Amino acid sequence: MNNSSEEIDQGRRGFLGAAAGVASMTLAPGVLLHTIASADPRSERVTDAVRYGMLIDTTRCAEGCTACVTACNQENGLDLQQMPASMDPEKWDRQEARWIRKIKLEDNLTGRVTNLPMMCQHCEHPPCVDVCPTGASFKRSDGIVLVDRHLCIGCRYCMMACPYKARSFIHAEVEEKLTLAPRGKGCVESCNLCVHRRDNGETSTACADACAAQGHHAIIFGDLKNPESTLSKALAAMPSRQIRENLALNTGVRYSGV
Amino acid sequence: MAKALLRGSLISLGLAGALLALAVQAAGNNFVVTGSQAANEKSCVEPTDFMRRNHMEVIKHQRDETVHGGIRSTKHSLAGCIACHGAKGPTGDLLPVNDERQFCGACHDFAAVRLNCFDCHATVPTEQKGAIQIGW
Ligand code: SF4
Ligand code: SF4
């Protein structure tokens, strides 16, 4: 009896010693933070050890493909929206909430056409947050810009301030919504980088997955702060730009080939 | 003066009556819908008395933790309430929370609480990847 408890104690000492060794070895570069964060992402508070972002390679974004838009709509329940019976379809087309738009750019001089998906750019200095009078628009510490719909009063100031037309307003009551994406009349919403997936510790977004499944691989999602992430490596390897970079918002979404 | 006193005591009598009615309902154990998961549990996520009085504070705290901090694992969750307390229809699926047979709606009606969580939140928890994910 004594012997076995002695063995256990020995074992514990050994284990604790090893653990302490690991901690001191990895404390410096913030790797330890990553390790802790991935232990149980659902119960860990988000930190600024990461900043989520995307790179969109417009040379790979195909004309006519809307896989990212469809996937986003399904993931976030946007496809459950229904046009109010009395509404003019043209008006509905302008008012229906959209988190991604496919944009077509044409160079007036050369005629070169570029297709690109456009969504909330998750600005480091978001104008939507600056102007929001209630604190409903906010930036999480991991860089995701969100609307806390419990606080939103529907003034739409953020929609006026956003240079990317990224935000939508829900004009009518919504019958059906998903548990992971509540939605209601009188609130503003926009792309949240699949925040439910982030909090679950998953490593991609619905749009990036759908694009890859089509074989285009135009969207790379990842952590801008981790130099080892696929995203950081891609950004280091190819030239990219921010849309409206003159506004100095330091967007989390970057585009190459524009 | 005497009139006011009389009215006061009548009102408090009325209040006591209403509370008694609540208590009788509670004693009959029909604060939990038959056939729900909650009906088979010994207690709620906190002691029942605490939950009766404070469930709104608990959910409100959790909502801020979830939206701003990304914490979705705790035992306090609106989707969790519905999944556990929700009554099931003849097909075995959870009934919408605003169905009159349901727990939230029935009690809130009784207490004249205008319930609007479900103007935005799904009225039945959607299942995701095989399991109900509590904490949204
Ligand atoms: S793109 Fe628009 S909605 Fe998104 S963070 Fe920037 S200003 Fe806000
Ligand atoms: S609409 Fe809502 S999120 Fe936008 S500025 Fe007004 S209160 Fe803030």
mmCIF file of C-alpha atoms and ligand atoms in Angstrom:
data_model
loop_
_atom_site.group_PDB
_atom_site.id
_atom_site.type_symbol
_atom_site.label_atom_id
_atom_site.label_comp_id
_atom_site.label_asym_id
_atom_site.label_seq_id
_atom_site.Cartn_x
_atom_site.Cartn_y
_atom_site.Cartn_z
ATOM 1 C CA MET A 1 0.000 0.000 0.000
ATOM 2 C CA ASN A 2 2.674 2.439 1.096
ATOM 3 C CA ASN A 3 4.835 1.438 -1.769
ATOM 4 C CA SER A 4 2.193 2.023 -4.390
ATOM 5 C CA SER A 5 1.334 5.490 -3.072
ATOM 6 C CA GLU A 6 5.027 6.254 -3.046
ATOM 7 C CA GLU A 7 5.161 5.239 -6.701
ATOM 8 C CA ILE A 8 2.244 7.499 -7.529
ATOM 9 C CA ASP A 9 3.900 10.380 -5.761
ATOM 10 C CA GLN A 10 7.098 9.802 -7.651
ATOM 11 C CA GLY A 11 5.166 9.748 -10.842
ATOM 12 C CA ARG A 12 3.407 12.997 -10.017
ATOM 13 C CA ARG A 13 6.693 14.682 -9.196
ATOM 14 C CA GLY A 14 8.120 13.552 -12.475
ATOM 15 C CA PHE A 15 5.070 14.754 -14.350
ATOM 16 C CA LEU A 16 5.023 18.145 -12.654
ATOM 17 C CA GLY A 17 8.737 18.562 -13.297
ATOM 18 C CA ALA A 18 8.294 17.824 -16.972
ATOM 19 C CA ALA A 19 5.313 20.167 -17.238
ATOM 20 C CA ALA A 20 7.280 22.990 -15.598
ATOM 21 C CA GLY A 21 10.082 22.373 -18.073
ATOM 22 C CA VAL A 22 7.747 22.657 -21.030
ATOM 23 C CA ALA A 23 6.202 25.839 -19.676
ATOM 24 C CA SER A 24 9.509 27.619 -19.210
ATOM 25 C CA MET A 25 10.729 26.517 -22.618
ATOM 26 C CA THR A 26 7.741 27.851 -24.492
ATOM 27 C CA LEU A 27 6.716 30.824 -22.414
ATOM 28 C CA ALA A 28 8.592 33.455 -24.402
ATOM 29 C CA PRO A 29 7.190 33.475 -27.944
ATOM 30 C CA GLY A 30 3.531 33.173 -26.972
ATOM 31 C CA VAL A 31 3.335 29.587 -28.181
ATOM 32 C CA LEU A 32 2.058 28.570 -24.782
ATOM 33 C CA LEU A 33 -0.927 30.862 -25.213
ATOM 34 C CA HIS A 34 -1.835 29.080 -28.423
ATOM 35 C CA THR A 35 -1.573 25.727 -26.660
ATOM 36 C CA ILE A 36 -3.879 26.817 -23.849
ATOM 37 C CA ALA A 37 -6.371 28.392 -26.233
ATOM 38 C CA SER A 38 -6.755 25.182 -28.195
ATOM 39 C CA ALA A 39 -7.333 23.057 -25.068
ATOM 40 C CA ASP A 40 -11.049 23.900 -24.874
ATOM 41 C CA PRO A 41 -11.858 26.849 -27.100
ATOM 42 C CA ARG A 42 -15.525 26.871 -26.052
ATOM 43 C CA SER A 43 -14.699 27.760 -22.476
ATOM 44 C CA GLU A 44 -11.736 30.070 -23.119
ATOM 45 C CA ARG A 45 -12.271 33.811 -23.371
ATOM 46 C CA VAL A 46 -11.025 35.097 -26.752
ATOM 47 C CA THR A 47 -7.685 36.893 -26.594
ATOM 48 C CA ASP A 48 -5.633 39.162 -28.814
ATOM 49 C CA ALA A 49 -3.028 36.429 -29.224
ATOM 50 C CA VAL A 50 -4.666 35.874 -32.607
ATOM 51 C CA ARG A 51 -6.124 38.151 -35.265
ATOM 52 C CA TYR A 52 -8.334 36.489 -37.786
ATOM 53 C CA GLY A 53 -8.263 37.520 -41.405
ATOM 54 C CA MET A 54 -8.436 36.328 -44.996
ATOM 55 C CA LEU A 55 -6.579 36.567 -48.233
ATOM 56 C CA ILE A 56 -8.632 36.479 -51.403
ATOM 57 C CA ASP A 57 -6.719 35.584 -54.521
ATOM 58 C CA THR A 58 -8.874 37.246 -57.170
ATOM 59 C CA THR A 59 -7.010 35.495 -59.974
ATOM 60 C CA ARG A 60 -8.568 32.269 -58.701
ATOM 61 C CA CYS A 61 -12.059 33.674 -58.122
ATOM 62 C CA ALA A 62 -14.091 32.381 -61.045
ATOM 63 C CA GLU A 63 -16.556 34.348 -63.151
ATOM 64 C CA GLY A 64 -20.107 33.192 -62.423
ATOM 65 C CA CYS A 65 -19.205 31.083 -59.381
ATOM 66 C CA THR A 66 -21.210 31.919 -56.256
ATOM 67 C CA ALA A 67 -20.207 28.977 -54.075
ATOM 68 C CA CYS A 68 -18.961 31.222 -51.242
ATOM 69 C CA VAL A 69 -22.173 33.253 -51.189
ATOM 70 C CA THR A 70 -24.381 30.151 -51.141
ATOM 71 C CA ALA A 71 -22.309 28.528 -48.402
ATOM 72 C CA CYS A 72 -22.419 31.686 -46.276
ATOM 73 C CA ASN A 73 -26.182 31.915 -46.701
ATOM 74 C CA GLN A 74 -26.641 28.328 -45.563
ATOM 75 C CA GLU A 75 -24.168 28.484 -42.701
ATOM 76 C CA ASN A 76 -25.687 31.628 -41.218
ATOM 77 C CA GLY A 77 -29.332 31.018 -42.036
ATOM 78 C CA LEU A 78 -29.552 33.901 -44.522
ATOM 79 C CA ASP A 79 -31.329 31.565 -46.928
ATOM 80 C CA LEU A 80 -34.203 31.317 -44.423
ATOM 81 C CA GLN A 81 -35.170 34.951 -44.996
ATOM 82 C CA GLN A 82 -38.511 35.366 -46.689
ATOM 83 C CA MET A 83 -39.766 38.308 -48.641
ATOM 84 C CA PRO A 84 -42.755 39.897 -46.857
ATOM 85 C CA ALA A 85 -45.858 39.195 -48.975
ATOM 86 C CA SER A 86 -46.636 42.840 -49.649
ATOM 87 C CA MET A 87 -43.145 43.796 -50.758
ATOM 88 C CA ASP A 88 -41.974 44.793 -54.179
ATOM 89 C CA PRO A 89 -39.380 42.196 -55.317
ATOM 90 C CA GLU A 90 -37.031 44.927 -56.487
ATOM 91 C CA LYS A 91 -37.064 46.496 -53.079
ATOM 92 C CA TRP A 92 -36.484 43.092 -51.478
ATOM 93 C CA ASP A 93 -33.494 42.627 -53.726
ATOM 94 C CA ARG A 94 -31.990 45.764 -52.227
ATOM 95 C CA GLN A 95 -32.986 45.032 -48.640
ATOM 96 C CA GLU A 96 -32.373 41.321 -48.146
ATOM 97 C CA ALA A 97 -29.482 40.774 -45.741
ATOM 98 C CA ARG A 98 -26.283 39.691 -47.461
ATOM 99 C CA TRP A 99 -22.972 38.977 -45.848
ATOM 100 C CA ILE A 100 -20.939 38.423 -49.037
ATOM 101 C CA ARG A 101 -21.415 40.048 -52.413
ATOM 102 C CA LYS A 102 -19.722 39.031 -55.632
ATOM 103 C CA ILE A 103 -18.286 42.220 -57.123
ATOM 104 C CA LYS A 104 -17.097 42.669 -60.682
ATOM 105 C CA LEU A 105 -14.449 45.311 -61.340
ATOM 106 C CA GLU A 106 -13.614 46.506 -64.803
ATOM 107 C CA ASP A 107 -10.581 48.643 -65.563
ATOM 108 C CA ASN A 108 -11.854 51.456 -67.780
ATOM 109 C CA LEU A 109 -8.564 51.741 -69.663
ATOM 110 C CA THR A 110 -7.639 48.140 -70.266
ATOM 111 C CA GLY A 111 -10.996 46.435 -69.971
ATOM 112 C CA ARG A 112 -9.524 43.870 -67.570
ATOM 113 C CA VAL A 113 -12.252 42.290 -65.447
ATOM 114 C CA THR A 114 -11.710 41.115 -61.883
ATOM 115 C CA ASN A 115 -14.260 39.176 -59.817
ATOM 116 C CA LEU A 116 -14.092 39.278 -56.085
ATOM 117 C CA PRO A 117 -16.152 38.398 -53.042
ATOM 118 C CA MET A 118 -16.675 41.371 -50.764
ATOM 119 C CA MET A 119 -17.651 41.112 -47.133
ATOM 120 C CA CYS A 120 -16.978 42.877 -43.847
ATOM 121 C CA GLN A 121 -13.249 43.580 -43.926
ATOM 122 C CA HIS A 122 -12.836 43.290 -40.143
ATOM 123 C CA CYS A 123 -11.005 46.587 -39.936
ATOM 124 C CA GLU A 124 -8.490 47.077 -37.153
ATOM 125 C CA HIS A 125 -9.864 50.610 -36.781
ATOM 126 C CA PRO A 126 -13.500 50.023 -37.740
ATOM 127 C CA PRO A 127 -15.525 53.147 -38.577
ATOM 128 C CA CYS A 128 -18.718 51.219 -37.755
ATOM 129 C CA VAL A 129 -17.509 50.847 -34.158
ATOM 130 C CA ASP A 130 -16.437 54.504 -33.981
ATOM 131 C CA VAL A 131 -19.876 55.789 -34.856
ATOM 132 C CA CYS A 132 -22.119 53.283 -33.076
ATOM 133 C CA PRO A 133 -23.913 55.228 -30.338
ATOM 134 C CA THR A 134 -24.728 52.212 -28.167
ATOM 135 C CA GLY A 135 -21.582 50.099 -28.214
ATOM 136 C CA ALA A 136 -23.425 47.410 -30.162
ATOM 137 C CA SER A 137 -20.807 47.418 -32.916
ATOM 138 C CA PHE A 138 -17.631 46.161 -31.349
ATOM 139 C CA LYS A 139 -14.373 44.434 -32.122
ATOM 140 C CA ARG A 140 -13.619 41.221 -30.263
ATOM 141 C CA SER A 141 -10.090 40.865 -29.013
ATOM 142 C CA ASP A 142 -9.381 38.337 -31.775
ATOM 143 C CA GLY A 143 -10.104 41.040 -34.388
ATOM 144 C CA ILE A 144 -13.609 39.954 -35.399
ATOM 145 C CA VAL A 145 -15.996 42.898 -35.781
ATOM 146 C CA LEU A 146 -19.515 42.052 -34.634
ATOM 147 C CA VAL A 147 -22.864 43.545 -33.729
ATOM 148 C CA ASP A 148 -24.185 42.731 -30.273
ATOM 149 C CA ARG A 149 -27.815 42.608 -31.283
ATOM 150 C CA HIS A 150 -28.953 42.913 -27.694
ATOM 151 C CA LEU A 151 -27.584 46.465 -27.768
ATOM 152 C CA CYS A 152 -28.317 47.499 -31.373
ATOM 153 C CA ILE A 153 -31.074 50.108 -31.668
ATOM 154 C CA GLY A 154 -31.201 49.903 -35.457
ATOM 155 C CA CYS A 155 -30.089 53.475 -36.116
ATOM 156 C CA ARG A 156 -27.986 52.281 -39.095
ATOM 157 C CA TYR A 157 -25.252 54.818 -38.437
ATOM 158 C CA CYS A 158 -22.743 51.969 -38.901
ATOM 159 C CA MET A 159 -24.127 51.236 -42.356
ATOM 160 C CA MET A 160 -23.489 54.827 -43.376
ATOM 161 C CA ALA A 161 -19.969 54.725 -41.935
ATOM 162 C CA CYS A 162 -18.832 51.429 -43.472
ATOM 163 C CA PRO A 163 -16.835 52.119 -46.651
ATOM 164 C CA TYR A 164 -17.480 48.583 -47.917
ATOM 165 C CA LYS A 165 -21.298 48.460 -47.796
ATOM 166 C CA ALA A 166 -20.784 45.384 -45.683
ATOM 167 C CA ARG A 167 -23.738 45.741 -43.346
ATOM 168 C CA SER A 168 -27.377 44.775 -43.734
ATOM 169 C CA PHE A 169 -30.443 45.839 -41.808
ATOM 170 C CA ILE A 170 -33.252 43.433 -41.035
ATOM 171 C CA HIS A 171 -36.410 45.303 -41.980
ATOM 172 C CA ALA A 172 -39.099 42.754 -41.243
ATOM 173 C CA GLU A 173 -39.842 40.092 -38.706
ATOM 174 C CA VAL A 174 -37.973 36.866 -39.397
ATOM 175 C CA GLU A 175 -39.848 33.602 -38.967
ATOM 176 C CA GLU A 176 -37.038 31.106 -39.172
ATOM 177 C CA LYS A 177 -33.564 31.487 -37.790
ATOM 178 C CA LEU A 178 -30.761 29.206 -36.710
ATOM 179 C CA THR A 179 -29.706 28.701 -33.115
ATOM 180 C CA LEU A 180 -26.180 29.744 -34.013
ATOM 181 C CA ALA A 181 -27.270 32.863 -35.920
ATOM 182 C CA PRO A 182 -30.086 34.772 -34.215
ATOM 183 C CA ARG A 183 -31.691 37.373 -36.458
ATOM 184 C CA GLY A 184 -34.458 39.892 -35.844
ATOM 185 C CA LYS A 185 -36.271 42.951 -37.046
ATOM 186 C CA GLY A 186 -34.514 46.210 -36.298
ATOM 187 C CA CYS A 187 -30.916 44.981 -35.995
ATOM 188 C CA VAL A 188 -27.894 45.367 -38.205
ATOM 189 C CA GLU A 189 -25.676 42.429 -39.071
ATOM 190 C CA SER A 190 -22.702 41.510 -41.238
ATOM 191 C CA CYS A 191 -20.062 38.830 -41.844
ATOM 192 C CA ASN A 192 -18.729 37.591 -38.500
ATOM 193 C CA LEU A 193 -15.974 35.335 -39.872
ATOM 194 C CA CYS A 194 -18.120 32.352 -38.806
ATOM 195 C CA VAL A 195 -17.672 33.334 -35.173
ATOM 196 C CA HIS A 196 -19.403 30.157 -33.977
ATOM 197 C CA ARG A 197 -16.749 28.114 -35.740
ATOM 198 C CA ARG A 198 -13.999 30.199 -34.125
ATOM 199 C CA ASP A 199 -15.451 29.596 -30.684
ATOM 200 C CA ASN A 200 -15.639 25.894 -31.454
ATOM 201 C CA GLY A 201 -11.966 25.787 -32.381
ATOM 202 C CA GLU A 202 -12.629 25.011 -36.041
ATOM 203 C CA THR A 203 -10.054 26.282 -38.490
ATOM 204 C CA SER A 204 -11.962 27.565 -41.514
ATOM 205 C CA THR A 205 -14.961 29.563 -42.664
ATOM 206 C CA ALA A 206 -17.922 28.317 -44.687
ATOM 207 C CA CYS A 207 -16.930 30.480 -47.697
ATOM 208 C CA ALA A 208 -13.310 29.284 -47.722
ATOM 209 C CA ASP A 209 -14.455 25.657 -47.480
ATOM 210 C CA ALA A 210 -16.962 26.038 -50.319
ATOM 211 C CA CYS A 211 -14.441 27.767 -52.570
ATOM 212 C CA ALA A 212 -11.908 25.004 -51.958
ATOM 213 C CA ALA A 213 -14.555 22.352 -52.603
ATOM 214 C CA GLN A 214 -15.105 23.920 -56.043
ATOM 215 C CA GLY A 215 -11.384 23.549 -56.655
ATOM 216 C CA HIS A 216 -10.777 27.310 -56.838
ATOM 217 C CA HIS A 217 -9.012 27.853 -53.485
ATOM 218 C CA ALA A 218 -9.429 31.613 -53.819
ATOM 219 C CA ILE A 219 -10.086 32.241 -50.102
ATOM 220 C CA ILE A 220 -7.485 31.554 -47.422
ATOM 221 C CA PHE A 221 -8.641 32.052 -43.852
ATOM 222 C CA GLY A 222 -6.329 32.169 -40.861
ATOM 223 C CA ASP A 223 -4.456 33.948 -38.107
ATOM 224 C CA LEU A 224 -2.609 37.086 -39.210
ATOM 225 C CA LYS A 225 -0.520 37.109 -36.034
ATOM 226 C CA ASN A 226 0.895 33.620 -36.414
ATOM 227 C CA PRO A 227 3.791 33.739 -38.886
ATOM 228 C CA GLU A 228 3.439 29.971 -39.414
ATOM 229 C CA SER A 229 -0.210 30.089 -40.528
ATOM 230 C CA THR A 230 -1.073 29.326 -44.150
ATOM 231 C CA LEU A 231 -2.524 32.809 -44.359
ATOM 232 C CA SER A 232 0.620 34.585 -43.159
ATOM 233 C CA LYS A 233 2.781 32.501 -45.480
ATOM 234 C CA ALA A 234 0.549 33.279 -48.455
ATOM 235 C CA LEU A 235 0.556 36.986 -47.580
ATOM 236 C CA ALA A 236 4.355 36.925 -47.352
ATOM 237 C CA ALA A 237 4.653 35.137 -50.688
ATOM 238 C CA MET A 238 2.313 37.145 -52.909
ATOM 239 C CA PRO A 239 1.499 40.834 -53.333
ATOM 240 C CA SER A 240 -1.808 41.862 -51.826
ATOM 241 C CA ARG A 241 -3.777 45.018 -51.140
ATOM 242 C CA GLN A 242 -6.447 46.351 -48.890
ATOM 243 C CA ILE A 243 -9.493 47.720 -50.651
ATOM 244 C CA ARG A 244 -9.587 51.486 -50.003
ATOM 245 C CA GLU A 245 -6.190 51.278 -48.330
ATOM 246 C CA ASN A 246 -6.099 55.098 -48.372
ATOM 247 C CA LEU A 247 -8.493 54.975 -45.416
ATOM 248 C CA ALA A 248 -5.796 53.312 -43.265
ATOM 249 C CA LEU A 249 -8.254 50.955 -41.564
ATOM 250 C CA ASN A 250 -5.810 48.026 -41.596
ATOM 251 C CA THR A 251 -8.383 45.541 -42.813
ATOM 252 C CA GLY A 252 -8.220 41.890 -41.839
ATOM 253 C CA VAL A 253 -9.321 40.844 -45.339
ATOM 254 C CA ARG A 254 -6.716 41.326 -48.086
ATOM 255 C CA TYR A 255 -6.988 40.884 -51.846
ATOM 256 C CA SER A 256 -4.370 39.894 -54.363
ATOM 257 C CA GLY A 257 -4.606 40.515 -58.105
ATOM 258 C CA VAL A 258 -6.590 43.749 -57.814
ATOM 259 C CA MET B 1 -57.579 57.201 4.743
ATOM 260 C CA ALA B 2 -59.600 54.222 5.828
ATOM 261 C CA LYS B 3 -60.631 53.713 2.230
ATOM 262 C CA ALA B 4 -57.007 53.738 1.075
ATOM 263 C CA LEU B 5 -56.069 51.269 3.771
ATOM 264 C CA LEU B 6 -58.912 49.000 2.772
ATOM 265 C CA ARG B 7 -57.893 49.205 -0.884
ATOM 266 C CA GLY B 8 -54.284 48.500 0.116
ATOM 267 C CA SER B 9 -55.234 45.406 2.041
ATOM 268 C CA LEU B 10 -57.506 44.239 -0.766
ATOM 269 C CA ILE B 11 -54.622 44.572 -3.217
ATOM 270 C CA SER B 12 -52.277 42.661 -0.958
ATOM 271 C CA LEU B 13 -54.943 40.004 -0.463
ATOM 272 C CA GLY B 14 -55.207 39.756 -4.241
ATOM 273 C CA LEU B 15 -51.419 39.505 -4.567
ATOM 274 C CA ALA B 16 -51.260 36.838 -1.922
ATOM 275 C CA GLY B 17 -53.941 34.973 -3.826
ATOM 276 C CA ALA B 18 -51.967 35.141 -7.066
ATOM 277 C CA LEU B 19 -48.804 33.964 -5.320
ATOM 278 C CA LEU B 20 -50.763 31.163 -3.712
ATOM 279 C CA ALA B 21 -51.996 30.115 -7.116
ATOM 280 C CA LEU B 22 -48.365 30.047 -8.325
ATOM 281 C CA ALA B 23 -47.337 28.056 -5.283
ATOM 282 C CA VAL B 24 -50.154 25.554 -5.797
ATOM 283 C CA GLN B 25 -49.106 25.161 -9.423
ATOM 284 C CA ALA B 26 -45.542 24.637 -8.309
ATOM 285 C CA ALA B 27 -46.533 22.127 -5.659
ATOM 286 C CA GLY B 28 -48.322 20.179 -8.369
ATOM 287 C CA ASN B 29 -44.915 19.935 -10.025
ATOM 288 C CA ASN B 30 -46.321 21.221 -13.307
ATOM 289 C CA PHE B 31 -43.625 23.842 -13.660
ATOM 290 C CA VAL B 32 -41.838 21.248 -15.739
ATOM 291 C CA VAL B 33 -43.482 19.944 -18.880
ATOM 292 C CA THR B 34 -44.204 16.238 -18.820
ATOM 293 C CA GLY B 35 -42.058 14.341 -21.268
ATOM 294 C CA SER B 36 -39.293 16.937 -21.376
ATOM 295 C CA GLN B 37 -35.752 16.073 -20.419
ATOM 296 C CA ALA B 38 -36.110 18.373 -17.411
ATOM 297 C CA ALA B 39 -38.942 16.188 -16.060
ATOM 298 C CA ASN B 40 -36.423 13.407 -15.508
ATOM 299 C CA GLU B 41 -33.725 15.550 -13.896
ATOM 300 C CA LYS B 42 -33.383 15.908 -10.127
ATOM 301 C CA SER B 43 -32.772 19.640 -10.393
ATOM 302 C CA CYS B 44 -32.109 22.422 -12.882
ATOM 303 C CA VAL B 45 -28.563 23.721 -13.535
ATOM 304 C CA GLU B 46 -28.982 25.680 -10.274
ATOM 305 C CA PRO B 47 -31.354 24.946 -7.384
ATOM 306 C CA THR B 48 -34.959 25.279 -8.555
ATOM 307 C CA ASP B 49 -35.809 28.162 -6.187
ATOM 308 C CA PHE B 50 -32.828 30.116 -7.462
ATOM 309 C CA MET B 51 -33.732 29.470 -11.082
ATOM 310 C CA ARG B 52 -37.341 30.595 -10.563
ATOM 311 C CA ARG B 53 -36.217 33.977 -9.346
ATOM 312 C CA ASN B 54 -32.951 34.509 -11.207
ATOM 313 C CA HIS B 55 -33.038 32.678 -14.551
ATOM 314 C CA MET B 56 -33.181 35.991 -16.431
ATOM 315 C CA GLU B 57 -30.078 37.329 -14.672
ATOM 316 C CA VAL B 58 -28.241 34.103 -15.362
ATOM 317 C CA ILE B 59 -29.109 34.126 -19.065
ATOM 318 C CA LYS B 60 -28.292 37.816 -19.409
ATOM 319 C CA HIS B 61 -24.866 37.316 -17.890
ATOM 320 C CA GLN B 62 -24.224 34.365 -20.148
ATOM 321 C CA ARG B 63 -25.303 36.254 -23.265
ATOM 322 C CA ASP B 64 -22.640 38.927 -22.634
ATOM 323 C CA GLU B 65 -19.997 36.291 -21.935
ATOM 324 C CA THR B 66 -20.888 34.541 -25.181
ATOM 325 C CA VAL B 67 -21.205 37.494 -27.536
ATOM 326 C CA HIS B 68 -18.169 39.410 -26.280
ATOM 327 C CA GLY B 69 -15.942 36.715 -24.825
ATOM 328 C CA GLY B 70 -16.750 33.766 -27.086
ATOM 329 C CA ILE B 71 -17.507 31.521 -24.094
ATOM 330 C CA ARG B 72 -20.086 28.946 -25.134
ATOM 331 C CA SER B 73 -19.471 26.005 -22.875
ATOM 332 C CA THR B 74 -21.160 26.928 -19.622
ATOM 333 C CA LYS B 75 -24.255 25.349 -18.152
ATOM 334 C CA HIS B 76 -26.236 28.595 -18.473
ATOM 335 C CA SER B 77 -27.580 28.931 -21.989
ATOM 336 C CA LEU B 78 -30.834 29.884 -23.623
ATOM 337 C CA ALA B 79 -30.564 27.026 -26.119
ATOM 338 C CA GLY B 80 -29.846 24.732 -23.176
ATOM 339 C CA CYS B 81 -33.038 25.865 -21.383
ATOM 340 C CA ILE B 82 -35.128 25.091 -24.447
ATOM 341 C CA ALA B 83 -33.473 21.797 -25.226
ATOM 342 C CA CYS B 84 -33.984 20.548 -21.672
ATOM 343 C CA HIS B 85 -37.370 22.076 -20.790
ATOM 344 C CA GLY B 86 -38.914 21.805 -24.239
ATOM 345 C CA ALA B 87 -41.920 19.566 -24.706
ATOM 346 C CA LYS B 88 -41.930 17.231 -27.668
ATOM 347 C CA GLY B 89 -44.746 16.848 -30.153
ATOM 348 C CA PRO B 90 -46.224 13.537 -31.335
ATOM 349 C CA THR B 91 -43.362 13.124 -33.828
ATOM 350 C CA GLY B 92 -40.743 13.337 -31.082
ATOM 351 C CA ASP B 93 -39.434 16.711 -32.244
ATOM 352 C CA LEU B 94 -39.192 19.665 -29.891
ATOM 353 C CA LEU B 95 -42.179 21.992 -30.155
ATOM 354 C CA PRO B 96 -41.533 25.676 -30.872
ATOM 355 C CA VAL B 97 -41.012 27.568 -27.666
ATOM 356 C CA ASN B 98 -43.994 29.848 -28.320
ATOM 357 C CA ASP B 99 -46.368 26.876 -28.509
ATOM 358 C CA GLU B 100 -48.915 27.178 -25.715
ATOM 359 C CA ARG B 101 -47.982 23.730 -24.422
ATOM 360 C CA GLN B 102 -44.456 24.963 -23.852
ATOM 361 C CA PHE B 103 -42.754 25.831 -20.615
ATOM 362 C CA CYS B 104 -41.418 29.376 -21.220
ATOM 363 C CA GLY B 105 -44.464 30.743 -22.968
ATOM 364 C CA ALA B 106 -46.995 29.259 -20.537
ATOM 365 C CA CYS B 107 -45.273 30.629 -17.446
ATOM 366 C CA HIS B 108 -44.484 34.018 -18.997
ATOM 367 C CA ASP B 109 -48.127 34.347 -20.033
ATOM 368 C CA PHE B 110 -49.201 33.584 -16.508
ATOM 369 C CA ALA B 111 -46.822 36.161 -15.060
ATOM 370 C CA ALA B 112 -47.609 38.681 -17.854
ATOM 371 C CA VAL B 113 -43.977 38.820 -18.971
ATOM 372 C CA ARG B 114 -43.609 39.865 -22.561
ATOM 373 C CA LEU B 115 -41.237 37.331 -23.971
ATOM 374 C CA ASN B 116 -39.203 38.546 -26.908
ATOM 375 C CA CYS B 117 -35.982 36.505 -26.922
ATOM 376 C CA PHE B 118 -37.528 34.475 -29.688
ATOM 377 C CA ASP B 119 -38.162 37.389 -32.002
ATOM 378 C CA CYS B 120 -34.485 36.859 -32.823
ATOM 379 C CA HIS B 121 -33.475 33.520 -31.303
ATOM 380 C CA ALA B 122 -34.543 30.265 -32.904
ATOM 381 C CA THR B 123 -37.697 29.004 -31.257
ATOM 382 C CA VAL B 124 -36.391 25.447 -31.303
ATOM 383 C CA PRO B 125 -32.700 24.663 -30.915
ATOM 384 C CA THR B 126 -31.277 23.500 -34.214
ATOM 385 C CA GLU B 127 -29.118 20.452 -34.118
ATOM 386 C CA GLN B 128 -25.653 20.839 -35.504
ATOM 387 C CA LYS B 129 -23.340 18.051 -36.518
ATOM 388 C CA GLY B 130 -25.359 15.424 -34.748
ATOM 389 C CA ALA B 131 -25.669 17.020 -31.314
ATOM 390 C CA ILE B 132 -27.384 20.042 -29.857
ATOM 391 C CA GLN B 133 -24.624 22.491 -29.141
ATOM 392 C CA ILE B 134 -25.431 24.139 -25.866
ATOM 393 C CA GLY B 135 -24.242 27.654 -25.210
ATOM 394 C CA TRP B 136 -25.235 29.727 -28.202
HETATM 395 S S1 SF4 C 1 -15.842 46.529 -43.211
HETATM 396 FE FE1 SF4 C 1 -17.465 47.888 -42.524
HETATM 397 S S2 SF4 C 1 -18.654 46.633 -41.091
HETATM 398 FE FE2 SF4 C 1 -16.695 45.602 -41.371
HETATM 399 S S3 SF4 C 1 -15.368 46.375 -39.713
HETATM 400 FE FE3 SF4 C 1 -14.962 47.673 -41.494
HETATM 401 S S4 SF4 C 1 -16.381 49.387 -41.251
HETATM 402 FE FE4 SF4 C 1 -17.126 47.785 -39.879
HETATM 403 S S1 SF4 C 2 -27.479 50.224 -36.226
HETATM 404 FE FE1 SF4 C 2 -26.985 49.137 -34.327
HETATM 405 S S2 SF4 C 2 -24.847 48.500 -34.603
HETATM 406 FE FE2 SF4 C 2 -25.263 50.059 -36.173
HETATM 407 S S3 SF4 C 2 -24.603 51.983 -35.280
HETATM 408 FE FE3 SF4 C 2 -26.792 51.813 -34.809
HETATM 409 S S4 SF4 C 2 -26.870 50.777 -32.801
HETATM 410 FE FE4 SF4 C 2 -24.782 50.517 -33.590
#
